[in-house]
GROMACS .gro file of C-alpha atoms in nm:
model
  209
    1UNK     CA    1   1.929  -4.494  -6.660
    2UNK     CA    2   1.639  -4.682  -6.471
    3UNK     CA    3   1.434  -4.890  -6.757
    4UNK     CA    4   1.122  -4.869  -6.482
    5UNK     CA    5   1.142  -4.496  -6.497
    6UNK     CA    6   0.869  -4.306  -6.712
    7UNK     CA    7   1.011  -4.123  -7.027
    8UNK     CA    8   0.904  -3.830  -6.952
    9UNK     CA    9   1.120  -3.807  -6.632
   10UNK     CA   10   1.443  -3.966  -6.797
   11UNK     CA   11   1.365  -3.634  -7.011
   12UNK     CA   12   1.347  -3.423  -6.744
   13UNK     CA   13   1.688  -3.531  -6.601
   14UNK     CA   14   1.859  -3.533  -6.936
   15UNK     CA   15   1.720  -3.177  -6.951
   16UNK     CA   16   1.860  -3.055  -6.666
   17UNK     CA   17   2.178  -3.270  -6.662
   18UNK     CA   18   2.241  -3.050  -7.014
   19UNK     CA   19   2.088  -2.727  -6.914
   20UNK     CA   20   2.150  -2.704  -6.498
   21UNK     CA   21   1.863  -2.515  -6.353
   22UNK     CA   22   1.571  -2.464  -6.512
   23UNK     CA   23   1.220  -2.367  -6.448
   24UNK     CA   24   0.821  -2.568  -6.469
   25UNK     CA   25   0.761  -2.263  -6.767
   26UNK     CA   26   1.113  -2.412  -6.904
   27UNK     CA   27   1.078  -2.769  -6.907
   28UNK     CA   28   0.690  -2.721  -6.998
   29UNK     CA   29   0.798  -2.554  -7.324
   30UNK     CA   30   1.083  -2.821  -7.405
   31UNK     CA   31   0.878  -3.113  -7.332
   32UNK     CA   32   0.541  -2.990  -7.461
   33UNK     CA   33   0.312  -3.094  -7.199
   34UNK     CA   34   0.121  -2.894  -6.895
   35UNK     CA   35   0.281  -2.748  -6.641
   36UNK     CA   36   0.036  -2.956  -6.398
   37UNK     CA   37   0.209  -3.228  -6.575
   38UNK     CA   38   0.547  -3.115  -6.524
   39UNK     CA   39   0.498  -3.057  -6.209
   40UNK     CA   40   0.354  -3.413  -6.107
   41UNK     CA   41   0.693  -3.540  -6.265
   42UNK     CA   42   0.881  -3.310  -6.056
   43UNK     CA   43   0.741  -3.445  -5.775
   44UNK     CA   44   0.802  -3.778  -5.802
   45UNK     CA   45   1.149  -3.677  -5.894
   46UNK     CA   46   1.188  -3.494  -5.582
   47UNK     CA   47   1.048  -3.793  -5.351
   48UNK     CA   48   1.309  -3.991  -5.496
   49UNK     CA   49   1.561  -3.795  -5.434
   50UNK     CA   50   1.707  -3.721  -5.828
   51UNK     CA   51   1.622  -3.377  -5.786
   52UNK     CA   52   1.570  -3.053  -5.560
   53UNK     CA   53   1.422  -2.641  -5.597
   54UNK     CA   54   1.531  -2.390  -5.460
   55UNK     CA   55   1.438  -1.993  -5.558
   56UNK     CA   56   1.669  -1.790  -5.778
   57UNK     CA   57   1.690  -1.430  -5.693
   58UNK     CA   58   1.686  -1.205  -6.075
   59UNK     CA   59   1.551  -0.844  -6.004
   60UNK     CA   60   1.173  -0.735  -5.894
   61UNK     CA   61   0.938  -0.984  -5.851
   62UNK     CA   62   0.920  -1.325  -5.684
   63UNK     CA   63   1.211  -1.562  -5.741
   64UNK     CA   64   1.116  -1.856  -5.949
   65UNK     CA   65   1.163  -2.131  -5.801
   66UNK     CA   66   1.448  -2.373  -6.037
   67UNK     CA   67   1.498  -2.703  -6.046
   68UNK     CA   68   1.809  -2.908  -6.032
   69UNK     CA   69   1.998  -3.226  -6.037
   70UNK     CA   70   2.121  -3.435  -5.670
   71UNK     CA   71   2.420  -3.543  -5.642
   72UNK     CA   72   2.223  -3.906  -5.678
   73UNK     CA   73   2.038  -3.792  -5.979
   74UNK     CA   74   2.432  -3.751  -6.154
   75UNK     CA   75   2.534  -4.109  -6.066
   76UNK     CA   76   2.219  -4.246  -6.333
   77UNK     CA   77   2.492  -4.094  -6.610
   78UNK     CA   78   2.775  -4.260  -6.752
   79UNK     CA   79   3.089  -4.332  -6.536
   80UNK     CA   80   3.205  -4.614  -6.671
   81UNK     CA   81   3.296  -4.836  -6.351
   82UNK     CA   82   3.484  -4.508  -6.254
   83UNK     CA   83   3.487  -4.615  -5.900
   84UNK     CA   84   3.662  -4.959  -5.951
   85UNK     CA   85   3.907  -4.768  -6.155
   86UNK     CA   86   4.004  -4.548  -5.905
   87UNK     CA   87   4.042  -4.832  -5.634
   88UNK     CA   88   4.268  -5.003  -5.897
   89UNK     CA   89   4.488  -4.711  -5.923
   90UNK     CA   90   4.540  -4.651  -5.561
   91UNK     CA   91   4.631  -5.054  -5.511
   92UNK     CA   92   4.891  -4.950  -5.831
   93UNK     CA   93   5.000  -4.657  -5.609
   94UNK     CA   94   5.089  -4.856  -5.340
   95UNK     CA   95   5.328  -5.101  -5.545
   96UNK     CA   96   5.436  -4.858  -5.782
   97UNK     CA   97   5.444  -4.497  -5.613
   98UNK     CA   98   5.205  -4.224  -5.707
   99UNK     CA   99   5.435  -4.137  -5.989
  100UNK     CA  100   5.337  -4.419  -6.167
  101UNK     CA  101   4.967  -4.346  -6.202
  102UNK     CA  102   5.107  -4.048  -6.430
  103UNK     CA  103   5.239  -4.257  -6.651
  104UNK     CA  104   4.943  -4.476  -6.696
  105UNK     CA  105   4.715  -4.168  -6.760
  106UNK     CA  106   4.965  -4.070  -7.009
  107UNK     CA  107   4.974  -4.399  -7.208
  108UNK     CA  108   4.581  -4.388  -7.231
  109UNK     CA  109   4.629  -4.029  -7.384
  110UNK     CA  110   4.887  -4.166  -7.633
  111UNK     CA  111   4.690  -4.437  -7.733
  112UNK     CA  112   4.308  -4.195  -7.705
  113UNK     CA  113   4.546  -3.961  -7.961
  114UNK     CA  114   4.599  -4.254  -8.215
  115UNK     CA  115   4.213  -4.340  -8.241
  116UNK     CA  116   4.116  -3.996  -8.262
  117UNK     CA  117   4.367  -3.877  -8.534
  118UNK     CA  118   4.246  -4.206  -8.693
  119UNK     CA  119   3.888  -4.017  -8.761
  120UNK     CA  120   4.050  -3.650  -8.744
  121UNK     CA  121   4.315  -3.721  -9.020
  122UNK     CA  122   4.209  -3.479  -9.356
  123UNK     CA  123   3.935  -3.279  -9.202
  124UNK     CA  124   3.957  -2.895  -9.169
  125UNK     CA  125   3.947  -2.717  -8.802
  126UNK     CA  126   3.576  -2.694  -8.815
  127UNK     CA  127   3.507  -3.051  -8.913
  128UNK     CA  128   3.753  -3.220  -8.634
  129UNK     CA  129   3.592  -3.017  -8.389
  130UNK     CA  130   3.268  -3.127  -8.533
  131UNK     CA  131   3.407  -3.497  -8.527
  132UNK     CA  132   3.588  -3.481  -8.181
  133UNK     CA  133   3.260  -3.414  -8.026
  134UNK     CA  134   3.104  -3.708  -8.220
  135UNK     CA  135   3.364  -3.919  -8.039
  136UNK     CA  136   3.374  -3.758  -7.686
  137UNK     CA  137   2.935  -3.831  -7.718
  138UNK     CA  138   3.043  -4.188  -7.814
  139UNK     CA  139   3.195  -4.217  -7.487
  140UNK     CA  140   2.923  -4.113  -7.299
  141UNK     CA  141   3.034  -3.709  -7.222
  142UNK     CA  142   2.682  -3.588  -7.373
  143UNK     CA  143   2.878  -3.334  -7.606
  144UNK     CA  144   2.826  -3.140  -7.858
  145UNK     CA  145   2.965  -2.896  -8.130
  146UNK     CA  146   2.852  -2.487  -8.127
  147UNK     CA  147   3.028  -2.253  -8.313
  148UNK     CA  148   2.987  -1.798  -8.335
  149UNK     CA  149   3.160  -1.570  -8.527
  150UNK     CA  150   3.500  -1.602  -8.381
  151UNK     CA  151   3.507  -1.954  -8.233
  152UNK     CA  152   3.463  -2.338  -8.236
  153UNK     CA  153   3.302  -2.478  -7.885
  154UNK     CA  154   3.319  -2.797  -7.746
  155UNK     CA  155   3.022  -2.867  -7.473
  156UNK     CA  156   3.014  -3.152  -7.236
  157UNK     CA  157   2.762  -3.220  -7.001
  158UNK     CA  158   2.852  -3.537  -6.823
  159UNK     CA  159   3.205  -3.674  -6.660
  160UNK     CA  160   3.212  -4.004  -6.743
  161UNK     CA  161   3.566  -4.035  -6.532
  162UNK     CA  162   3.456  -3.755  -6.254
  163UNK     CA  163   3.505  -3.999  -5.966
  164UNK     CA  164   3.895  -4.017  -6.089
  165UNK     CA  165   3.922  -3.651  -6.154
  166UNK     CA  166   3.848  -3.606  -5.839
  167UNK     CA  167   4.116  -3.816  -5.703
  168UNK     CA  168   4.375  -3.708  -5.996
  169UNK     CA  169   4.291  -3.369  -6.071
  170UNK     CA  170   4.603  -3.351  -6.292
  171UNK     CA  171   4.388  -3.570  -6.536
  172UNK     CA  172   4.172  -3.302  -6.664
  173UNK     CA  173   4.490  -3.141  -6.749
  174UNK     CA  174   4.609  -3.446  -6.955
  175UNK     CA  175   4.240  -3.458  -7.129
  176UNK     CA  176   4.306  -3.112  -7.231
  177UNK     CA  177   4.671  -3.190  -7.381
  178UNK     CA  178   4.500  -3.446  -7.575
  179UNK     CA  179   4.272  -3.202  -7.736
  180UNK     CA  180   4.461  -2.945  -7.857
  181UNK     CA  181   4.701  -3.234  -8.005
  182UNK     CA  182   4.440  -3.380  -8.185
  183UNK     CA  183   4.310  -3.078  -8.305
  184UNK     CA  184   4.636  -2.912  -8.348
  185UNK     CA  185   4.485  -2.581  -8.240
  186UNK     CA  186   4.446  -2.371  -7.974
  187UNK     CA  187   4.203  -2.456  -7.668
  188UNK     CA  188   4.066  -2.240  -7.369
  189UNK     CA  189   3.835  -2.489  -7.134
  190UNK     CA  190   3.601  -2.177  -7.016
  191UNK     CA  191   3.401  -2.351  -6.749
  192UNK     CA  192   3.459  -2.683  -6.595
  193UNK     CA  193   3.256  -2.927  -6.409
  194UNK     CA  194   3.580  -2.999  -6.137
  195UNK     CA  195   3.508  -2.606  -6.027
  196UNK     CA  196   3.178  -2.612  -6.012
  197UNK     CA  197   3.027  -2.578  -6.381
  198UNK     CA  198   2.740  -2.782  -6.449
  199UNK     CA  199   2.924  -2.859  -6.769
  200UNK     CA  200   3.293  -2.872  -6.942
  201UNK     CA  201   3.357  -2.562  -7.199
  202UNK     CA  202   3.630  -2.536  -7.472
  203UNK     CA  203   3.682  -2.296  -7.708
  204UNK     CA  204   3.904  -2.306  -8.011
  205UNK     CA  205   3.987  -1.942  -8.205
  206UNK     CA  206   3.886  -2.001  -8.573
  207UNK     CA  207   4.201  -1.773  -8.612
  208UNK     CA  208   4.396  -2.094  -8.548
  209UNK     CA  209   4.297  -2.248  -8.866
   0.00000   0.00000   0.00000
């Protein structure tokens, strides 16, 4: 992110990067400072086009108004040069047919698969979900491990390769082979950031332990 930006915002748009829309009364009470203050952020935010408000209908009353994250705003996350990959794979295309990009995507799952069975290897269910979301935060997804009474859950926030899943759909697809090999369990991705989820959602049945 922008080293000239104030904390405080970077916090904002990590907050609702993680958590979509949200409220001045929510971000007040996660960042501990005035709503006044919150809102001054907000604004210079808004001017600079990283985020935008709009009112939320929920029942009687009038709609709060919620704040979320511009299409700008999303670019300050990790991508890792996803837009030089993706002009790199369509120069492969060319030489190689489209077939070809397949392959390549998966090789890179064969060879993710050996690293993360590397730091998987030993651990029960609940401990290589635990570490598989260690490794997907390493690589800048912003995830994170839940868990409830029936099921594991994988959370991630950020797309780091978003630019070339929106080119090669089929590669969320292969990301999703790769997890349920690694974890050797069942998987069910219940929201998705490609369809319009502000984040990716997996969850693994403890009953496949």
């Amino acid at each position: 992110m922008n080293c000239e930006m104030s904390e405080t915002r970077m916090r904002i748009l990590q907050l609702l990067k993680m958590r979509a829309n949200m409220t001045v009364g929510q971000l007040t009470d996660a960042l501990h400072i005035s709503q006044m203050g919150v809102r001054q952020h907000l604004a210079i935010l808004e001017a600079e086009g990283l985020v935008e408000h709009h009112q939320e209908k929920q029942g009687r009353g009038r709609p709060p108004y919620v704040y979320q994250l511009t299409d700008q705003a999303n670019s300050l996350f990790p991508t890792t040069y996803a837009n030089f990959a993706v002009g790199l794979m369509h120069e492969v295309a060319k030489f190689n047919g489209p077939g070809f990009i397949n392959k390549v995507f998966r090789g890179r799952m064969k060879a993710q698969l050996e690293a993360y069975q590397l730091r998987l290897e030993g651990k029960t269910l609940c401990e290589r979900v635990k570490e598989l979301a260690r490794i997907r935060d390493e690589e800048g997804y912003m995830a994170h491990f839940d868990e409830n009474t029936d099921d594991y859950v994988l959370i991630e926030h950020n797309c780091p390769i978003a630019v070339i899943a929106q080119e090669y759909p089929h590669v969320c697809e292969i990301e999703l082979a790769l997890f349920r090999q690694s974890l050797g369990a069942k998987i069910v991705r219940e929201e998705h950031l490609m369809q319009g989820s502000h984040r990716c959602c997996y969850r693994i049945p403890k009953s496949t332990e």
